[in-house]
CSV table of C-alpha atoms in Angstrom, one decimal:
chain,number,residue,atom,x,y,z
G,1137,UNK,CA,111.5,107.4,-0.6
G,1138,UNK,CA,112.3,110.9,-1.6
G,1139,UNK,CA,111.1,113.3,1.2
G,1140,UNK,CA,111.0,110.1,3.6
G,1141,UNK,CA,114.6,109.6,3.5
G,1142,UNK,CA,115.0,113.4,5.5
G,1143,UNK,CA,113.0,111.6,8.5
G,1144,UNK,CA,114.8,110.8,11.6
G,1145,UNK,CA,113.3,108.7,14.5
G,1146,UNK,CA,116.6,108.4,16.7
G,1147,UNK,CA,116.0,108.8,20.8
G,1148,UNK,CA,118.4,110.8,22.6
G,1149,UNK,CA,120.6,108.9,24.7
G,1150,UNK,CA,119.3,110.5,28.1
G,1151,UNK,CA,116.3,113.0,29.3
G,1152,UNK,CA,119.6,115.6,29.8
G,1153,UNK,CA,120.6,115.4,26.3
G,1154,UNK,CA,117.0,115.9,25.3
G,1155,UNK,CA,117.1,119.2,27.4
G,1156,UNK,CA,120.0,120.6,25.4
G,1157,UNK,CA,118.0,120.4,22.1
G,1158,UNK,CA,115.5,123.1,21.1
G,1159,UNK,CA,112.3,121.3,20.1
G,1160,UNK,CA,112.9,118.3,22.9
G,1161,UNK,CA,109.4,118.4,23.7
G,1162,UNK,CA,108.3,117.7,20.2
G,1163,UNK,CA,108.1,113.5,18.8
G,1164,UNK,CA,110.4,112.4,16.4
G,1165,UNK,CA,107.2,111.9,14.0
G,1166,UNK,CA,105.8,115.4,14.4
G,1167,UNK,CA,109.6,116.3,13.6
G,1168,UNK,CA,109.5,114.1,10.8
G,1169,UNK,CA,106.1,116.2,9.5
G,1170,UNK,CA,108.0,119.4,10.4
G,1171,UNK,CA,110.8,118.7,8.1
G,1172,UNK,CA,108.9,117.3,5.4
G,1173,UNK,CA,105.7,120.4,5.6
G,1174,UNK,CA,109.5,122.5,5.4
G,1175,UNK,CA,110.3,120.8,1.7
G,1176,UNK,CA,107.2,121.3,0.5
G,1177,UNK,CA,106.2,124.6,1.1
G,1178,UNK,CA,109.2,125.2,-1.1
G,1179,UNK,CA,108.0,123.1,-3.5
G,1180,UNK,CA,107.0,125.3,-6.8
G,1181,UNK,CA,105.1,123.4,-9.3
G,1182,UNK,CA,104.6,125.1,-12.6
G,1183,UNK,CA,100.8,124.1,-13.1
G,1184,UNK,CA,99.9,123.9,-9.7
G,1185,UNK,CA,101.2,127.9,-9.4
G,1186,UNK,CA,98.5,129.0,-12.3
G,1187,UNK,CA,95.8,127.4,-9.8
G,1188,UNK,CA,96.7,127.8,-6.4
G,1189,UNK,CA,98.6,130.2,-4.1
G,1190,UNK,CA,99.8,128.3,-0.7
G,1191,UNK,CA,101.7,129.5,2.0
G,1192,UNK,CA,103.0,129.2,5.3
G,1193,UNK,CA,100.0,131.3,7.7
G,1194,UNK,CA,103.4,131.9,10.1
G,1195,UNK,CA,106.5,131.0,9.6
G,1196,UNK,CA,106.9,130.1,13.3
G,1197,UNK,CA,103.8,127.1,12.7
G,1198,UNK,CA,104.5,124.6,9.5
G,1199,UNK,CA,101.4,122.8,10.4
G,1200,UNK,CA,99.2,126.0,9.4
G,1201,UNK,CA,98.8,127.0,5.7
G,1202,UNK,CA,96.9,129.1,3.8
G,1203,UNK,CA,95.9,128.8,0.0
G,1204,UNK,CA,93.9,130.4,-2.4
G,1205,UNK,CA,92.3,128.4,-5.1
G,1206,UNK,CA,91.3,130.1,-8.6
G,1207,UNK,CA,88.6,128.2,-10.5
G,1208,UNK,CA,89.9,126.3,-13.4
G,1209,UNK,CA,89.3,127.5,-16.4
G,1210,UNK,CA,86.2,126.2,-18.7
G,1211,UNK,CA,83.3,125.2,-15.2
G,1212,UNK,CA,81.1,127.3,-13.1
G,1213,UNK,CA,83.9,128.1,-10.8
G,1214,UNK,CA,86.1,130.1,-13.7
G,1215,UNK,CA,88.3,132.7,-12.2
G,1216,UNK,CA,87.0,132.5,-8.8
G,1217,UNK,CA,89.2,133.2,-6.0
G,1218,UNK,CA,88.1,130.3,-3.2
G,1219,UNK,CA,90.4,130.9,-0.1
G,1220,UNK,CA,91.1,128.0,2.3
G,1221,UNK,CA,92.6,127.3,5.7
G,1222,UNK,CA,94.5,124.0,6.3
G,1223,UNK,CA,95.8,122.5,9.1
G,1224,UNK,CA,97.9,119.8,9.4
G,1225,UNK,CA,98.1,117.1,12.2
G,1226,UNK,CA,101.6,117.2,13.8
G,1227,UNK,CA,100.9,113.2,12.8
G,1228,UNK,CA,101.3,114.4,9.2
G,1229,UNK,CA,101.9,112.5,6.9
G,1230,UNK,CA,100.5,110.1,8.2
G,1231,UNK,CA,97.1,111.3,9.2
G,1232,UNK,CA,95.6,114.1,6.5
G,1233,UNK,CA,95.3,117.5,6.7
G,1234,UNK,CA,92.1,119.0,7.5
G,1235,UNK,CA,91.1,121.7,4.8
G,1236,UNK,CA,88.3,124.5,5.7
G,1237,UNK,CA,87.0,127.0,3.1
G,1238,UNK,CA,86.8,130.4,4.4
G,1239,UNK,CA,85.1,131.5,1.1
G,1240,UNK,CA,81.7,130.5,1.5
G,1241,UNK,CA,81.3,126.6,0.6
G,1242,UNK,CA,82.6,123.4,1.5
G,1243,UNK,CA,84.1,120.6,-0.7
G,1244,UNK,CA,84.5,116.8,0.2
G,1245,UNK,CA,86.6,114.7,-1.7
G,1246,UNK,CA,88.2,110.9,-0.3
G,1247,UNK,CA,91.7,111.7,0.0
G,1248,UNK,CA,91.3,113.7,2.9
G,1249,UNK,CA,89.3,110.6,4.4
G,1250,UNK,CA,89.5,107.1,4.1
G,1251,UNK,CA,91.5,107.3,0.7
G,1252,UNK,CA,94.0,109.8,2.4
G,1253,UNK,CA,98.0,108.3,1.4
G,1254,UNK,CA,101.2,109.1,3.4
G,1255,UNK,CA,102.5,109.1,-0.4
G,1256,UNK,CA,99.8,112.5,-0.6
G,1257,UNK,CA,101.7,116.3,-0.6
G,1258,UNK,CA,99.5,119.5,0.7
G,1259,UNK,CA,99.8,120.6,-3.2
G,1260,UNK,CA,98.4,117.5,-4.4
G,1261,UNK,CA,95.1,117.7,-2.3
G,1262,UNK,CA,94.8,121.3,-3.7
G,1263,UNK,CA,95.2,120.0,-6.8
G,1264,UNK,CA,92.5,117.2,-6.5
G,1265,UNK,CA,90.1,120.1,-5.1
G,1266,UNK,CA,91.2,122.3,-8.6
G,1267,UNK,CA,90.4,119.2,-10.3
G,1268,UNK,CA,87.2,118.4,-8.4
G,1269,UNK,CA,86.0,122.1,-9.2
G,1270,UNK,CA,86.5,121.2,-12.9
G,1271,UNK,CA,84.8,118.4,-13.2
G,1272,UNK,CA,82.6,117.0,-10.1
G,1273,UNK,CA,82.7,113.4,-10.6
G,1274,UNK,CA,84.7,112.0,-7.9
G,1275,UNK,CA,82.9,110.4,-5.7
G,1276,UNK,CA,80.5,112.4,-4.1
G,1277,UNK,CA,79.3,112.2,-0.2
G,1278,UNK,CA,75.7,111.0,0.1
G,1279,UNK,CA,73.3,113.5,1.7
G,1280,UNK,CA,75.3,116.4,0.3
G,1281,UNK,CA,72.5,118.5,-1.1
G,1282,UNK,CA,75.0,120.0,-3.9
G,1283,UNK,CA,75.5,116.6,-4.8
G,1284,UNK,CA,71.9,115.7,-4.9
G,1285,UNK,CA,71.2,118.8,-7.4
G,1286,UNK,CA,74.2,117.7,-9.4
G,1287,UNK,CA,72.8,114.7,-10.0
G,1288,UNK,CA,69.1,115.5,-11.2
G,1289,UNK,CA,69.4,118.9,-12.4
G,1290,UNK,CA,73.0,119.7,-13.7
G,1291,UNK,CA,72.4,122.6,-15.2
G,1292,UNK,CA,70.6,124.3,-12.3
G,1293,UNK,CA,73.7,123.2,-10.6
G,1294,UNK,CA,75.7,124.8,-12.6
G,1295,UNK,CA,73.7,128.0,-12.5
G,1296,UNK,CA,73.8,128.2,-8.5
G,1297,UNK,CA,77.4,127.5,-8.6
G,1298,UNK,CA,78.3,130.7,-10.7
G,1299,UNK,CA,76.3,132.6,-9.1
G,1300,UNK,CA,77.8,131.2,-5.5
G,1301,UNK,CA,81.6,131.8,-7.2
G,1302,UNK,CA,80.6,135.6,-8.6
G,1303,UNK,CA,79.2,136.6,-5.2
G,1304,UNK,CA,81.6,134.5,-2.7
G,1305,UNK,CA,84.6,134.3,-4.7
G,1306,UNK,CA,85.3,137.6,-6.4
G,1307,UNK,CA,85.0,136.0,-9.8
């Protein structure tokens, strides 16, 4: 239940009452996603911090974040520095965020599809995409051409990738 339980979906009693608060114009479930985007941009985890960098973009709009990845450790993304936009649906957490690489590159993974979980935080997705960057066996999209060199020629893969993350992502 944890950041659940902060969620309200109470009606005011009358359009005039509704006047006299200051987000009246907002639904009670993107008020819901407010609070709980709120809780978890203050949310510090420990491992998560060596990894990733999020923030608030403005601290006048919860449901745009910034984040910067570094490669993990040990792949052929080591010590890059991948930076991403994400934005959140004011229908979080119900619906996932959408996440954009400004750093040259794309990643897919399911949870931010059909395998995406109310249960899911922001830090958790950037976590799976640390994870992903680590070790690319999740499963992949078909089509993708990265995913299609993965699979027949690893170490070429691995060979465009570093030199992707040293030119793209400051490594």
């Amino acid at each position: 239940m944890g950041i659940f339980k902060t969620c309200s979906f109470r009606r005011s009693a009358s359009p005039a009452a509704a006047d006299n608060q200051p987000n009246s114009k907002k639904s009670s479930a993107s008020l819901c996603g407010e609070k709980r985007l709120l809780k978890e941009s203050k949310m510090k985890d420990q491992i998560l911090m060596k990894l990733v960098n999020s923030r608030l973009a403005s601290p006048e709009n919860v449901f745009r974040w910034e984040a910067n990845i570094i490669g993990p450790a040990n792949c052929p993304f080591e010590n890059g520095d991948f930076a991403v936009s994400i934005h959140i649906p004011t229908s979080y957490p119900f619906k996932p965020p959408k996440i954009t690489f400004i750093t040259k590159g794309e990643i897919r993974i399911d949870i931010l599809g059909s395998q995406w979980s109310p249960s899911l935080r922001i830090d958790l997705v950037l976590l799976s995409i640390c994870s992903v960057l680590s070790n690319p066996v999740e499963p992949f999209v078909p089509g993708n051409p990265a995913v299609v060199l993965y699979q027949q020629d690893r170490n070429a893969y691995e060979k465009i990738a570093r030199m992707w993350t040293l030119e793209f992502a400051n490594a």
